[in-house]
PDB file of N, CA and C in Angstrom:
ATOM      1  N   MET N 242     152.859-114.956  14.383  1.00 70.00           N
ATOM      2  CA  MET N 242     152.256-113.773  14.103  1.00 70.00           C
ATOM      3  C   MET N 242     151.348-113.136  15.192  1.00 70.00           C
ATOM      4  N   SER N 243     151.774-111.873  15.741  1.00 88.00           N
ATOM      5  CA  SER N 243     150.584-111.088  16.563  1.00 88.00           C
ATOM      6  C   SER N 243     149.479-111.172  16.019  1.00 88.00           C
ATOM      7  N   ALA N 244     148.292-111.071  17.025  1.00 94.00           N
ATOM      8  CA  ALA N 244     146.883-111.153  16.562  1.00 94.00           C
ATOM      9  C   ALA N 244     146.907-109.769  16.020  1.00 94.00           C
ATOM     10  N   LEU N 245     145.845-109.514  15.198  1.00 94.00           N
ATOM     11  CA  LEU N 245     145.824-108.147  14.363  1.00 94.00           C
ATOM     12  C   LEU N 245     144.706-107.673  15.018  1.00 94.00           C
ATOM     13  N   THR N 246     144.753-106.655  15.935  1.00 96.00           N
ATOM     14  CA  THR N 246     143.572-105.930  16.601  1.00 96.00           C
ATOM     15  C   THR N 246     143.335-104.394  16.513  1.00 96.00           C
ATOM     16  N   GLN N 247     144.315-103.840  15.668  1.00 96.00           N
ATOM     17  CA  GLN N 247     144.469-102.228  15.572  1.00 96.00           C
ATOM     18  C   GLN N 247     143.922-102.027  13.867  1.00 96.00           C
ATOM     19  N   LYS N 248     143.211-101.155  13.993  1.00 96.00           N
ATOM     20  CA  LYS N 248     142.588-100.793  12.422  1.00 96.00           C
ATOM     21  C   LYS N 248     142.956 -99.497  12.415  1.00 96.00           C
ATOM     22  N   VAL N 249     143.687 -99.308  11.070  1.00 95.00           N
ATOM     23  CA  VAL N 249     143.956 -98.095  10.373  1.00 95.00           C
ATOM     24  C   VAL N 249     143.349 -97.481   9.114  1.00 95.00           C
ATOM     25  N   GLN N 250     142.928 -96.333   9.133  1.00 96.00           N
ATOM     26  CA  GLN N 250     142.204 -95.933   7.892  1.00 96.00           C
ATOM     27  C   GLN N 250     142.934 -95.039   6.989  1.00 96.00           C
ATOM     28  N   ILE N 251     143.571 -95.183   5.961  1.00 96.00           N
ATOM     29  CA  ILE N 251     144.076 -94.196   4.906  1.00 96.00           C
ATOM     30  C   ILE N 251     143.306 -93.875   3.843  1.00 96.00           C
ATOM     31  N   LEU N 252     143.319 -92.542   3.499  1.00 98.00           N
ATOM     32  CA  LEU N 252     143.014 -92.239   2.113  1.00 98.00           C
ATOM     33  C   LEU N 252     144.018 -92.161   0.980  1.00 98.00           C
ATOM     34  N   LEU N 253     143.663 -92.669  -0.042  1.00 98.00           N
ATOM     35  CA  LEU N 253     144.638 -92.732  -1.273  1.00 98.00           C
ATOM     36  C   LEU N 253     143.929 -92.090  -2.396  1.00 98.00           C
ATOM     37  N   THR N 254     144.762 -91.570  -3.277  1.00 99.00           N
ATOM     38  CA  THR N 254     144.072 -91.290  -4.724  1.00 99.00           C
ATOM     39  C   THR N 254     143.735 -92.486  -5.606  1.00 99.00           C
ATOM     40  N   ASP N 255     143.044 -92.375  -6.242  1.00 99.00           N
ATOM     41  CA  ASP N 255     142.464 -93.351  -7.131  1.00 99.00           C
ATOM     42  C   ASP N 255     144.049 -93.850  -7.875  1.00 99.00           C
ATOM     43  N   GLU N 256     144.806 -93.336  -8.341  1.00 99.00           N
ATOM     44  CA  GLU N 256     146.061 -93.615  -9.025  1.00 99.00           C
ATOM     45  C   GLU N 256     146.692 -94.647  -8.052  1.00 99.00           C
ATOM     46  N   GLN N 257     146.888 -94.056  -6.583  1.00 98.00           N
ATOM     47  CA  GLN N 257     147.602 -94.724  -5.453  1.00 98.00           C
ATOM     48  C   GLN N 257     147.115 -96.112  -5.440  1.00 98.00           C
ATOM     49  N   HIS N 258     145.665 -96.200  -5.342  1.00 98.00           N
ATOM     50  CA  HIS N 258     144.862 -97.427  -5.058  1.00 98.00           C
ATOM     51  C   HIS N 258     145.308 -98.260  -6.329  1.00 98.00           C
ATOM     52  N   GLN N 259     144.788 -97.792  -7.522  1.00 98.00           N
ATOM     53  CA  GLN N 259     145.242 -98.961  -8.405  1.00 98.00           C
ATOM     54  C   GLN N 259     146.541 -99.636  -8.521  1.00 98.00           C
ATOM     55  N   ALA N 260     147.533 -98.341  -8.428  1.00 98.00           N
ATOM     56  CA  ALA N 260     148.938 -99.034  -8.447  1.00 98.00           C
ATOM     57  C   ALA N 260     149.136-100.221  -7.318  1.00 98.00           C
ATOM     58  N   LEU N 261     148.704 -99.829  -5.918  1.00 97.00           N
ATOM     59  CA  LEU N 261     148.603-100.682  -5.064  1.00 97.00           C
ATOM     60  C   LEU N 261     148.032-102.252  -5.294  1.00 97.00           C
ATOM     61  N   LEU N 262     146.734-102.050  -5.882  1.00 98.00           N
ATOM     62  CA  LEU N 262     146.030-103.172  -6.215  1.00 98.00           C
ATOM     63  C   LEU N 262     146.568-104.108  -7.392  1.00 98.00           C
ATOM     64  N   GLY N 263     147.255-103.323  -8.375  1.00 98.00           N
ATOM     65  CA  GLY N 263     148.099-104.151  -9.504  1.00 98.00           C
ATOM     66  C   GLY N 263     149.323-104.762  -8.813  1.00 98.00           C
ATOM     67  N   LEU N 264     149.896-104.047  -7.820  1.00 97.00           N
ATOM     68  CA  LEU N 264     150.961-104.661  -7.369  1.00 97.00           C
ATOM     69  C   LEU N 264     150.811-105.849  -6.492  1.00 97.00           C
ATOM     70  N   ALA N 265     149.947-105.913  -5.771  1.00 97.00           N
ATOM     71  CA  ALA N 265     148.962-106.637  -4.917  1.00 97.00           C
ATOM     72  C   ALA N 265     148.825-108.051  -5.757  1.00 97.00           C
ATOM     73  N   LYS N 266     148.139-107.661  -7.039  1.00 98.00           N
ATOM     74  CA  LYS N 266     147.763-108.926  -8.079  1.00 98.00           C
ATOM     75  C   LYS N 266     148.958-109.429  -8.261  1.00 98.00           C
ATOM     76  N   ALA N 267     149.947-108.728  -8.727  1.00 98.00           N
ATOM     77  CA  ALA N 267     151.088-109.081  -9.297  1.00 98.00           C
ATOM     78  C   ALA N 267     151.854-110.162  -8.365  1.00 98.00           C
ATOM     79  N   ARG N 268     151.952-109.828  -7.232  1.00 97.00           N
ATOM     80  CA  ARG N 268     152.475-110.385  -6.122  1.00 97.00           C
ATOM     81  C   ARG N 268     151.535-111.788  -5.559  1.00 97.00           C
ATOM     82  N   GLY N 269     150.489-111.816  -6.060  1.00 98.00           N
ATOM     83  CA  GLY N 269     149.540-112.916  -5.499  1.00 98.00           C
ATOM     84  C   GLY N 269     149.356-112.876  -3.997  1.00 98.00           C
ATOM     85  N   ARG N 270     149.077-111.681  -3.328  1.00 97.00           N
ATOM     86  CA  ARG N 270     148.834-111.165  -2.056  1.00 97.00           C
ATOM     87  C   ARG N 270     147.663-110.009  -1.905  1.00 97.00           C
ATOM     88  N   PRO N 271     147.060-110.270  -0.992  1.00 98.00           N
ATOM     89  CA  PRO N 271     145.863-109.414  -0.712  1.00 98.00           C
ATOM     90  C   PRO N 271     146.409-107.867  -0.253  1.00 98.00           C
ATOM     91  N   LEU N 272     145.850-106.755  -0.635  1.00 97.00           N
ATOM     92  CA  LEU N 272     146.250-105.763  -0.533  1.00 97.00           C
ATOM     93  C   LEU N 272     146.760-105.184   1.039  1.00 97.00           C
ATOM     94  N   SER N 273     145.698-105.850   1.792  1.00 96.00           N
ATOM     95  CA  SER N 273     146.057-105.858   3.100  1.00 96.00           C
ATOM     96  C   SER N 273     147.254-106.258   3.626  1.00 96.00           C
ATOM     97  N   VAL N 274     147.967-107.605   3.164  1.00 97.00           N
ATOM     98  CA  VAL N 274     148.797-107.994   3.639  1.00 97.00           C
ATOM     99  C   VAL N 274     150.163-107.261   2.960  1.00 97.00           C
ATOM    100  N   LEU N 275     150.076-106.800   1.738  1.00 97.00           N
ATOM    101  CA  LEU N 275     151.014-105.963   1.087  1.00 97.00           C
ATOM    102  C   LEU N 275     151.431-104.754   2.035  1.00 97.00           C
ATOM    103  N   VAL N 276     150.432-103.844   2.345  1.00 97.00           N
ATOM    104  CA  VAL N 276     150.355-102.802   3.267  1.00 97.00           C
ATOM    105  C   VAL N 276     151.172-103.159   4.513  1.00 97.00           C
ATOM    106  N   ARG N 277     150.836-103.998   5.063  1.00 97.00           N
ATOM    107  CA  ARG N 277     151.284-104.380   6.347  1.00 97.00           C
ATOM    108  C   ARG N 277     152.811-104.746   6.404  1.00 97.00           C
ATOM    109  N   GLU N 278     153.122-105.574   5.148  1.00 97.00           N
ATOM    110  CA  GLU N 278     154.456-105.843   4.746  1.00 97.00           C
ATOM    111  C   GLU N 278     155.404-104.654   4.539  1.00 97.00           C
ATOM    112  N   THR N 279     154.661-103.622   4.015  1.00 97.00           N
ATOM    113  CA  THR N 279     155.310-102.434   3.843  1.00 97.00           C
ATOM    114  C   THR N 279     155.550-101.597   5.372  1.00 97.00           C
ATOM    115  N   VAL N 280     154.651-101.728   6.018  1.00 97.00           N
ATOM    116  CA  VAL N 280     154.751-101.086   7.325  1.00 97.00           C
ATOM    117  C   VAL N 280     155.934-101.705   7.925  1.00 97.00           C
ATOM    118  N   VAL N 281     155.910-102.816   8.072  1.00 98.00           N
ATOM    119  CA  VAL N 281     157.122-103.685   8.835  1.00 98.00           C
ATOM    120  C   VAL N 281     158.416-103.261   8.306  1.00 98.00           C
ATOM    121  N   GLU N 282     158.587-103.184   6.540  1.00 98.00           N
ATOM    122  CA  GLU N 282     159.751-102.941   6.101  1.00 98.00           C
ATOM    123  C   GLU N 282     160.329-101.394   6.787  1.00 98.00           C
ATOM    124  N   GLN N 283     159.298-100.338   6.933  1.00 99.00           N
ATOM    125  CA  GLN N 283     159.611 -99.163   7.232  1.00 99.00           C
ATOM    126  C   GLN N 283     159.931 -99.100   8.564  1.00 99.00           C
ATOM    127  N   LEU N 284     159.405 -99.994   9.435  1.00 98.00           N
ATOM    128  CA  LEU N 284     159.578-100.023  10.856  1.00 98.00           C
ATOM    129  C   LEU N 284     161.160-100.432  11.034  1.00 98.00           C
ATOM    130  N   VAL N 285     161.506-101.381  10.193  1.00 99.00           N
ATOM    131  CA  VAL N 285     162.801-102.089  10.339  1.00 99.00           C
ATOM    132  C   VAL N 285     163.900-101.112   9.754  1.00 99.00           C
ATOM    133  N   ALA N 286     163.627-100.367   8.491  1.00 98.00           N
ATOM    134  CA  ALA N 286     164.407 -99.398   8.111  1.00 98.00           C
ATOM    135  C   ALA N 286     164.734 -98.216   9.035  1.00 98.00           C
ATOM    136  N   GLU N 287     163.734 -97.984   9.860  1.00 99.00           N
ATOM    137  CA  GLU N 287     164.034 -96.872  10.797  1.00 99.00           C
ATOM    138  C   GLU N 287     165.095 -97.139  11.815  1.00 99.00           C
ATOM    139  N   ALA N 288     164.583 -98.520  12.279  1.00 98.00           N
ATOM    140  CA  ALA N 288     165.357 -98.852  13.433  1.00 98.00           C
ATOM    141  C   ALA N 288     166.748 -99.426  13.222  1.00 98.00           C
ATOM    142  N   ARG N 289     167.272 -99.665  11.808  1.00 98.00           N
ATOM    143  CA  ARG N 289     168.531 -99.900  11.300  1.00 98.00           C
ATOM    144  C   ARG N 289     168.982 -98.367  11.358  1.00 98.00           C
ATOM    145  N   ARG N 290     168.571 -97.333  10.922  1.00 98.00           N
ATOM    146  CA  ARG N 290     168.603 -95.978  10.804  1.00 98.00           C
ATOM    147  C   ARG N 290     169.048 -95.602  12.058  1.00 98.00           C
ATOM    148  N   VAL N 291     168.566 -95.764  12.997  1.00 98.00           N
ATOM    149  CA  VAL N 291     168.533 -95.282  14.395  1.00 98.00           C
ATOM    150  C   VAL N 291     170.043 -95.868  15.088  1.00 98.00           C
ATOM    151  N   ALA N 292     170.013 -97.268  14.835  1.00 98.00           N
ATOM    152  CA  ALA N 292     170.980 -98.169  15.233  1.00 98.00           C
ATOM    153  C   ALA N 292     172.489 -97.573  14.585  1.00 98.00           C
ATOM    154  N   LYS N 293     172.488 -97.361  13.557  1.00 98.00           N
ATOM    155  CA  LYS N 293     173.653 -96.908  12.774  1.00 98.00           C
ATOM    156  C   LYS N 293     173.862 -95.354  13.426  1.00 98.00           C
ATOM    157  N   GLN N 294     172.828 -94.398  13.568  1.00 98.00           N
ATOM    158  CA  GLN N 294     173.359 -93.381  14.095  1.00 98.00           C
ATOM    159  C   GLN N 294     173.606 -93.334  15.491  1.00 98.00           C
ATOM    160  N   ARG N 295     173.494 -94.108  16.170  1.00 98.00           N
ATOM    161  CA  ARG N 295     173.742 -94.260  17.633  1.00 98.00           C
ATOM    162  C   ARG N 295     175.218 -94.878  17.557  1.00 98.00           C
ATOM    163  N   ALA N 296     175.421 -95.672  16.843  1.00 97.00           N
ATOM    164  CA  ALA N 296     176.735 -96.163  16.606  1.00 97.00           C
ATOM    165  C   ALA N 296     177.616 -95.161  16.175  1.00 97.00           C
ATOM    166  N   PHE N 297     177.311 -94.312  15.369  1.00 96.00           N
ATOM    167  CA  PHE N 297     178.278 -93.412  14.792  1.00 96.00           C
ATOM    168  C   PHE N 297     178.822 -92.404  16.075  1.00 96.00           C
ATOM    169  N   GLU N 298     177.475 -91.947  16.711  1.00 97.00           N
ATOM    170  CA  GLU N 298     177.664 -90.886  17.984  1.00 97.00           C
ATOM    171  C   GLU N 298     178.664 -91.711  18.863  1.00 97.00           C
ATOM    172  N   GLU N 299     178.508 -93.044  19.263  1.00 96.00           N
ATOM    173  CA  GLU N 299     179.368 -93.679  20.259  1.00 96.00           C
ATOM    174  C   GLU N 299     180.795 -93.403  19.648  1.00 96.00           C
ATOM    175  N   MET N 300     181.203 -93.774  18.497  1.00 93.00           N
ATOM    176  CA  MET N 300     182.351 -93.873  17.989  1.00 93.00           C
ATOM    177  C   MET N 300     182.949 -92.520  17.976  1.00 93.00           C
ATOM    178  N   THR N 301     182.112 -91.611  17.465  1.00 91.00           N
ATOM    179  CA  THR N 301     182.844 -90.118  17.506  1.00 91.00           C
ATOM    180  C   THR N 301     182.914 -89.724  18.839  1.00 91.00           C
ATOM    181  N   ALA N 302     182.092 -90.269  19.851  1.00 94.00           N
ATOM    182  CA  ALA N 302     182.496 -89.812  21.267  1.00 94.00           C
ATOM    183  C   ALA N 302     183.608 -90.345  21.795  1.00 94.00           C
ATOM    184  N   MET N 303     184.202 -91.498  21.524  1.00 93.00           N
ATOM    185  CA  MET N 303     185.454 -92.109  21.846  1.00 93.00           C
ATOM    186  C   MET N 303     186.591 -91.223  21.744  1.00 93.00           C
ATOM    187  N   ASP N 304     187.350 -91.095  22.849  1.00 89.00           N
ATOM    188  CA  ASP N 304     188.645 -90.494  22.736  1.00 89.00           C
ATOM    189  C   ASP N 304     189.940 -91.245  22.629  1.00 89.00           C
ATOM    190  N   LEU N 305     189.985 -91.704  21.482  1.00 86.00           N
ATOM    191  CA  LEU N 305     190.850 -92.783  21.138  1.00 86.00           C
ATOM    192  C   LEU N 305     192.152 -91.747  20.561  1.00 86.00           C
ATOM    193  N   PRO N 306     193.393 -92.508  20.765  1.00 83.00           N
ATOM    194  CA  PRO N 306     194.580 -91.822  20.325  1.00 83.00           C
ATOM    195  C   PRO N 306     194.817 -92.198  18.604  1.00 83.00           C
ATOM    196  N   VAL N 307     194.846 -90.918  18.195  1.00 84.00           N
ATOM    197  CA  VAL N 307     194.870 -90.894  16.671  1.00 84.00           C
ATOM    198  C   VAL N 307     196.126 -90.384  16.207  1.00 84.00           C
ATOM    199  N   ALA N 308     197.227 -90.851  15.245  1.00 88.00           N
ATOM    200  CA  ALA N 308     198.405 -90.042  14.851  1.00 88.00           C
ATOM    201  C   ALA N 308     197.920 -88.904  13.921  1.00 88.00           C
ATOM    202  N   ASP N 309     199.039 -88.131  13.720  1.00 92.00           N
ATOM    203  CA  ASP N 309     198.997 -87.085  12.940  1.00 92.00           C
ATOM    204  C   ASP N 309     199.090 -87.735  11.483  1.00 92.00           C
ATOM    205  N   TRP N 310     198.609 -86.862  10.337  1.00 93.00           N
ATOM    206  CA  TRP N 310     198.660 -87.587   9.034  1.00 93.00           C
ATOM    207  C   TRP N 310     199.753 -87.760   8.383  1.00 93.00           C
ATOM    208  N   PRO N 311     200.880 -87.497   8.941  1.00 93.00           N
ATOM    209  CA  PRO N 311     202.042 -87.851   8.180  1.00 93.00           C
ATOM    210  C   PRO N 311     202.469 -89.290   8.558  1.00 93.00           C
ATOM    211  N   GLU N 312     202.381 -89.645   9.852  1.00 93.00           N
ATOM    212  CA  GLU N 312     202.597 -90.825  10.548  1.00 93.00           C
ATOM    213  C   GLU N 312     201.522 -91.921   9.873  1.00 93.00           C
ATOM    214  N   ILE N 313     200.267 -91.529   9.849  1.00 92.00           N
ATOM    215  CA  ILE N 313     199.288 -92.371   9.274  1.00 92.00           C
ATOM    216  C   ILE N 313     199.609 -92.771   7.755  1.00 92.00           C
ATOM    217  N   GLU N 314     199.900 -91.973   6.986  1.00 93.00           N
ATOM    218  CA  GLU N 314     200.456 -92.081   5.659  1.00 93.00           C
ATOM    219  C   GLU N 314     201.472 -93.142   5.615  1.00 93.00           C
ATOM    220  N   GLU N 315     202.493 -92.646   6.526  1.00 93.00           N
ATOM    221  CA  GLU N 315     203.637 -93.648   6.382  1.00 93.00           C
ATOM    222  C   GLU N 315     203.291 -95.223   6.699  1.00 93.00           C
ATOM    223  N   GLN N 316     202.277 -95.030   7.815  1.00 91.00           N
ATOM    224  CA  GLN N 316     202.007 -96.608   8.077  1.00 91.00           C
ATOM    225  C   GLN N 316     201.070 -97.271   6.841  1.00 91.00           C
ATOM    226  N   ILE N 317     200.522 -96.477   6.223  1.00 92.00           N
ATOM    227  CA  ILE N 317     199.595 -96.967   5.109  1.00 92.00           C
ATOM    228  C   ILE N 317     200.568 -97.375   4.032  1.00 92.00           C
ATOM    229  N   GLU N 318     201.558 -96.678   3.655  1.00 93.00           N
ATOM    230  CA  GLU N 318     202.551 -96.772   2.526  1.00 93.00           C
ATOM    231  C   GLU N 318     203.472 -98.139   3.002  1.00 93.00           C
ATOM    232  N   ARG N 319     203.747 -98.111   4.292  1.00 91.00           N
ATOM    233  CA  ARG N 319     204.868 -99.113   4.769  1.00 91.00           C
ATOM    234  C   ARG N 319     203.650-100.638   4.671  1.00 91.00           C
ATOM    235  N   THR N 320     202.525-100.522   5.071  1.00 90.00           N
ATOM    236  CA  THR N 320     201.749-101.801   4.920  1.00 90.00           C
ATOM    237  C   THR N 320     201.591-102.130   3.663  1.00 90.00           C
ATOM    238  N   HIS N 321     201.248-101.106   2.400  1.00 86.00           N
ATOM    239  CA  HIS N 321     201.050-101.410   1.228  1.00 86.00           C
ATOM    240  C   HIS N 321     202.304-101.930   0.432  1.00 86.00           C
ATOM    241  N   ILE N 322     203.569-101.432   0.916  1.00 85.00           N
ATOM    242  CA  ILE N 322     204.745-102.068   0.418  1.00 85.00           C
ATOM    243  C   ILE N 322     205.157-103.403   0.958  1.00 85.00           C
ATOM    244  N   TYR N 323     204.804-103.698   2.185  1.00 77.00           N
ATOM    245  CA  TYR N 323     204.873-104.866   2.678  1.00 77.00           C
ATOM    246  C   TYR N 323     204.270-105.969   1.854  1.00 77.00           C
ATOM    247  N   SER N 324     202.915-105.739   1.695  1.00 80.00           N
ATOM    248  CA  SER N 324     201.984-106.700   1.297  1.00 80.00           C
ATOM    249  C   SER N 324     202.215-107.015   0.042  1.00 80.00           C
ATOM    250  N   LYS N 325     202.969-105.975  -0.622  1.00 76.00           N
ATOM    251  CA  LYS N 325     203.492-106.399  -2.128  1.00 76.00           C
ATOM    252  C   LYS N 325     204.635-107.096  -2.205  1.00 76.00           C
ATOM    253  N   CYS N 326     205.842-106.692  -1.545  1.00 75.00           N
ATOM    254  CA  CYS N 326     206.942-107.629  -1.594  1.00 75.00           C
ATOM    255  C   CYS N 326     207.218-108.557  -0.457  1.00 75.00           C
ATOM    256  N   GLY N 327     206.401-108.773   0.559  1.00 64.00           N
ATOM    257  CA  GLY N 327     206.287-109.840   1.458  1.00 64.00           C
ATOM    258  C   GLY N 327     207.506-109.859   2.408  1.00 64.00           C
ATOM    259  N   SER N 328     208.200-108.460   2.464  1.00 57.00           N
ATOM    260  CA  SER N 328     209.058-108.426   3.408  1.00 57.00           C
ATOM    261  C   SER N 328     209.076-107.230   4.411  1.00 57.00           C
ATOM    262  N   ALA N 329     209.686-107.470   5.643  1.00 52.00           N
ATOM    263  CA  ALA N 329     209.548-106.505   6.803  1.00 52.00           C
ATOM    264  C   ALA N 329     210.427-105.315   6.702  1.00 52.00           C
ATOM    265  N   PHE N 330     210.026-104.183   6.861  1.00 50.00           N
ATOM    266  CA  PHE N 330     210.957-103.089   6.740  1.00 50.00           C
ATOM    267  C   PHE N 330     211.178-102.856   8.487  1.00 50.00           C
TER     268      PHE N 330
END
């Protein structure tokens, strides 16, 4: 783990503080560890969201040949029928 060198001060309501203390106690961890773990979870969640958005943008930017709907539907039906009866058409 990296050295903890940065200090952050936050203000909470009494209710928020009590809820966090209760959660920390229930998990058997100090409140500071609980807060740091939550920060990491949020950073990971944001990184995943950004990666998914980037992947979506890259896929939608691709110029791929796509058949019209009737042809796609026919291919789906053919594949479905083939998989049920095991014979080629």
